[in-house]
XYZ file of C-alpha atoms in Angstrom:
81
model
C -8.667 -5.046 -8.365
C -10.504 -7.275 -5.872
C -12.489 -5.361 -3.310
C -13.175 -6.257 0.311
C -14.545 -4.585 3.427
C -13.778 -4.680 7.132
C -17.140 -6.407 7.586
C -16.089 -9.188 5.188
C -12.717 -9.576 6.896
C -14.299 -9.753 10.369
C -16.645 -12.527 9.204
C -13.789 -15.055 9.271
C -13.582 -14.723 13.055
C -17.209 -15.827 13.639
C -17.391 -13.360 16.495
C -20.222 -11.053 17.534
C -19.153 -7.408 17.531
C -20.765 -5.567 20.432
C -19.325 -2.105 19.746
C -17.435 -0.435 16.908
C -16.142 3.051 16.167
C -17.555 2.786 12.609
C -21.181 2.480 11.554
C -22.405 -0.706 9.853
C -22.370 1.206 6.556
C -18.764 2.330 7.079
C -17.689 -1.233 7.996
C -19.322 -2.525 4.781
C -17.604 0.058 2.519
C -15.449 -1.803 -0.002
C -11.801 -0.983 -0.626
C -8.719 -2.509 -2.262
C -6.722 -4.238 0.482
C -3.728 -4.947 -1.773
C -0.323 -3.310 -1.778
C 0.000 0.421 -2.406
C -1.663 2.947 -0.130
C -3.979 2.048 2.730
C -7.636 2.622 1.842
C -9.639 1.105 4.709
C -10.972 3.430 7.394
C -9.431 3.371 10.867
C -11.547 1.560 13.443
C -11.624 -0.294 16.728
C -14.225 -3.008 17.325
C -14.955 -4.988 20.475
C -16.451 -8.414 21.025
C -16.884 -10.186 24.357
C -13.349 -11.623 24.167
C -11.385 -9.636 21.537
C -10.477 -6.122 20.389
C -10.111 -5.800 16.593
C -8.167 -3.126 14.706
C -6.773 -2.477 11.204
C -3.217 -3.469 10.312
C -1.279 -2.275 7.270
C 2.123 -3.120 5.798
C 3.211 -1.668 2.454
C -0.441 -0.809 1.821
C -1.691 -4.398 2.284
C -4.442 -4.313 4.911
C -5.891 -6.905 7.254
C -7.403 -7.134 10.722
C -5.425 -7.737 13.880
C -6.888 -8.641 17.225
C -5.858 -8.765 20.857
C -7.573 -10.266 23.891
C -9.954 -7.901 25.605
C -9.002 -9.047 29.101
C -5.738 -9.934 30.769
C -4.778 -13.518 29.892
C -1.832 -15.678 28.859
C -2.385 -15.169 25.084
C 0.678 -13.648 23.391
C 0.064 -11.530 20.293
C 2.533 -11.853 17.445
C 4.245 -8.933 15.758
C 1.928 -6.807 13.640
C 3.154 -5.956 10.154
C 5.942 -7.466 8.099
C 9.465 -8.529 8.868
């Protein structure tokens, strides 16, 4: 199965993380993000403009984000429909 890490997933956002509840080593730990059971560790990470967090639906995992400050950005539903 393909492996990924939260660090790899966060890279697509090209954002600088200024604080995270996991260590760099924990963020780099690889896991299978496919369907089945969730394997990635729980975390919250903050950048200057966004708050990042894990999302899971049917075991498939990815990263969600929400604005850090009050603004007019609407977040979509998290998970599947």
